[in-house]
Amino acid sequence: MPDTLGKAFRLAVMFLGLAACFPLTAEIDEERAGELRHLLIQECGSCHGLTMRGGLGPALTPEALEDRHDIGLRAIILHGVPGTPMPGWNWKLSEEEAQWLVDLLREGVE
Ligand code: HEC
């Protein structure tokens, strides 16, 4: 049944193509990584604490984020939490960069 095979192949290619459109593991170059680290400590740190142990905003330590999903954390970072002081950062950060910050927080910021 070459037709079915062809269909499956086209579907697979389409799927891979789609996946490639949302590469949340995009490379962040060293310069941007430095800027993001600076942003995290200076700006996020002003509310979440310089070591992310909490302040006006909650702790963002690896333990505190253990049970949270990447997708929810990215959404909060990009869009903020309405009705709270947590602002959205999508004017400054891409989705990849928000994910990069989530990964950094999961590693721990000292
Ligand atoms: C003006 C203060 C303020 C700044 C600046 C700020 N936050 Fe927040 N953030 C908050 C508050 C307050 C909350 C809790 C919102 C709520 O009540 O759900 C929060 C919540 C969060 C959460 C969700 C935590 C959880 O357990 O639900 C994440 C993740 C987060 N902030 C990341 C960041 C990052 C990353 C930055 C910098 C790019 C940042 N925040 C900057 C005040 C701030």
CSV table of C-alpha atoms and ligand atoms in Angstrom, one decimal:
chain,number,residue,atom,x,y,z
A,1,MET,CA,0.0,0.0,0.0
A,2,PRO,CA,2.4,2.7,-1.2
A,3,ASP,CA,-0.3,5.3,-0.9
A,4,THR,CA,-0.8,4.9,2.8
A,5,LEU,CA,3.0,4.9,3.3
A,6,GLY,CA,3.3,8.1,1.4
A,7,LYS,CA,0.6,9.6,3.5
A,8,ALA,CA,2.3,8.6,6.7
A,9,PHE,CA,5.6,9.9,5.4
A,10,ARG,CA,4.0,13.3,4.6
A,11,LEU,CA,2.4,13.5,8.0
A,12,ALA,CA,5.7,12.7,9.6
A,13,VAL,CA,7.5,15.4,7.7
A,14,MET,CA,4.7,17.9,8.5
A,15,PHE,CA,5.1,17.0,12.2
A,16,LEU,CA,8.8,17.4,12.2
A,17,GLY,CA,8.4,20.7,10.4
A,18,LEU,CA,6.0,21.9,13.0
A,19,ALA,CA,8.2,20.8,15.8
A,20,ALA,CA,11.1,22.7,14.2
A,21,CYS,CA,9.0,25.9,14.2
A,22,PHE,CA,8.9,25.9,18.0
A,23,PRO,CA,12.4,25.1,19.1
A,24,LEU,CA,12.3,26.0,22.8
A,25,THR,CA,15.8,24.9,23.2
A,26,ALA,CA,17.1,27.6,20.8
A,27,GLU,CA,20.7,28.6,21.2
A,28,ILE,CA,21.1,31.7,23.4
A,29,ASP,CA,24.5,33.2,22.7
A,30,GLU,CA,26.9,34.0,25.4
A,31,GLU,CA,26.3,37.8,25.3
A,32,ARG,CA,22.5,37.3,25.6
A,33,ALA,CA,23.0,34.8,28.4
A,34,GLY,CA,25.0,37.4,30.3
A,35,GLU,CA,22.2,39.9,29.8
A,36,LEU,CA,19.5,37.4,30.9
A,37,ARG,CA,21.5,36.6,34.0
A,38,HIS,CA,21.8,40.3,34.8
A,39,LEU,CA,18.1,40.8,34.3
A,40,LEU,CA,17.3,37.9,36.6
A,41,ILE,CA,19.4,39.1,39.4
A,42,GLN,CA,18.7,42.9,39.1
A,43,GLU,CA,15.1,43.0,38.0
A,44,CYS,CA,13.5,39.7,39.0
A,45,GLY,CA,15.7,39.8,42.1
A,46,SER,CA,14.3,43.1,43.2
A,47,CYS,CA,11.1,41.2,44.0
A,48,HIS,CA,12.1,37.6,44.3
A,49,GLY,CA,15.3,38.2,46.2
A,50,LEU,CA,18.9,38.3,44.9
A,51,THR,CA,19.2,34.6,45.5
A,52,MET,CA,15.5,33.9,44.5
A,53,ARG,CA,14.5,32.9,48.0
A,54,GLY,CA,11.6,35.3,48.0
A,55,GLY,CA,10.7,38.8,48.9
A,56,LEU,CA,7.7,40.7,47.6
A,57,GLY,CA,7.4,37.8,45.1
A,58,PRO,CA,7.6,34.1,46.1
A,59,ALA,CA,10.8,32.0,46.2
A,60,LEU,CA,12.0,30.8,42.8
A,61,THR,CA,14.4,28.2,44.1
A,62,PRO,CA,14.7,24.8,42.4
A,63,GLU,CA,12.7,23.3,45.3
A,64,ALA,CA,9.9,25.9,45.0
A,65,LEU,CA,9.6,25.2,41.3
A,66,GLU,CA,9.9,21.5,41.5
A,67,ASP,CA,6.2,20.8,41.0
A,68,ARG,CA,5.6,23.6,38.4
A,69,HIS,CA,5.4,22.9,34.7
A,70,ASP,CA,7.7,24.8,32.3
A,71,ILE,CA,4.7,25.9,30.2
A,72,GLY,CA,3.0,27.6,33.2
A,73,LEU,CA,6.2,29.3,34.4
A,74,ARG,CA,6.9,30.6,30.9
A,75,ALA,CA,3.4,32.0,30.7
A,76,ILE,CA,3.8,33.8,34.0
A,77,ILE,CA,7.2,35.2,33.0
A,78,LEU,CA,5.9,36.4,29.7
A,79,HIS,CA,2.5,37.6,30.6
A,80,GLY,CA,2.7,38.3,34.4
A,81,VAL,CA,0.0,37.5,36.9
A,82,PRO,CA,-2.9,40.0,36.6
A,83,GLY,CA,-3.9,41.6,39.9
A,84,THR,CA,-0.5,41.1,41.5
A,85,PRO,CA,2.8,43.0,41.2
A,86,MET,CA,4.2,40.3,38.8
A,87,PRO,CA,4.6,42.1,35.5
A,88,GLY,CA,4.8,40.5,32.1
A,89,TRP,CA,8.2,40.5,30.3
A,90,ASN,CA,7.1,39.7,26.7
A,91,TRP,CA,8.2,43.1,25.6
A,92,LYS,CA,11.7,42.2,26.5
A,93,LEU,CA,11.9,38.4,26.4
A,94,SER,CA,11.2,35.8,23.8
A,95,GLU,CA,9.6,32.5,24.7
A,96,GLU,CA,13.0,30.8,24.3
A,97,GLU,CA,14.5,33.3,26.7
A,98,ALA,CA,11.8,32.8,29.2
A,99,GLN,CA,12.5,29.1,29.0
A,100,TRP,CA,16.2,29.7,29.4
A,101,LEU,CA,15.4,31.6,32.6
A,102,VAL,CA,13.2,28.8,33.9
A,103,ASP,CA,16.1,26.3,33.2
A,104,LEU,CA,18.5,28.6,35.1
A,105,LEU,CA,16.1,28.9,38.0
A,106,ARG,CA,15.8,25.1,38.1
A,107,GLU,CA,19.6,24.8,38.3
A,108,GLY,CA,19.6,27.4,41.1
A,109,VAL,CA,20.9,31.0,41.2
A,110,GLU,CA,23.5,31.8,43.8
B,1,HEC,C1,7.5,44.0,40.9
B,1,HEC,C2,7.8,42.8,41.5
B,1,HEC,C3,8.2,41.6,40.6
B,1,HEC,C4,9.2,41.5,39.6
B,1,HEC,C5,10.1,42.7,39.1
B,1,HEC,C6,9.2,40.2,39.1
B,1,HEC,N1,8.2,39.4,39.8
B,1,HEC,FE1,7.8,37.4,39.5
B,1,HEC,N2,6.3,37.5,40.8
B,1,HEC,C7,6.0,38.6,41.6
B,1,HEC,C8,4.9,38.3,42.4
B,1,HEC,C9,4.2,39.2,43.5
B,1,HEC,C10,4.5,37.0,42.1
B,1,HEC,C11,3.4,36.1,42.7
B,1,HEC,C12,2.1,36.4,41.9
B,1,HEC,C13,1.0,35.6,42.5
B,1,HEC,O1,0.4,36.0,43.5
B,1,HEC,O2,0.6,34.5,41.9
B,1,HEC,C14,5.4,36.5,41.1
B,1,HEC,C15,5.4,35.3,40.5
B,1,HEC,C16,6.4,34.8,39.7
B,1,HEC,C17,6.5,33.4,39.2
B,1,HEC,C18,5.6,32.3,39.6
B,1,HEC,C19,6.0,31.6,40.9
B,1,HEC,C20,5.1,30.6,41.4
B,1,HEC,O3,5.5,29.8,42.2
B,1,HEC,O4,3.9,30.7,41.0
B,1,HEC,C21,7.6,33.3,38.4
B,1,HEC,C22,8.1,32.1,37.7
B,1,HEC,C23,8.2,34.6,38.4
B,1,HEC,N3,7.4,35.5,39.2
B,1,HEC,C24,9.3,34.9,37.7
B,1,HEC,C25,9.8,36.2,37.5
B,1,HEC,C26,10.9,36.5,36.7
B,1,HEC,C27,11.7,35.5,35.8
B,1,HEC,C28,11.1,37.9,36.8
B,1,HEC,C29,12.1,38.7,36.0
B,1,HEC,C30,12.1,38.6,34.5
B,1,HEC,C31,10.1,38.4,37.7
B,1,HEC,N4,9.4,37.3,38.2
B,1,HEC,C32,10.0,39.7,38.1
B,1,HEC,C33,6.6,39.9,41.6
B,1,HEC,C34,7.6,40.2,40.7
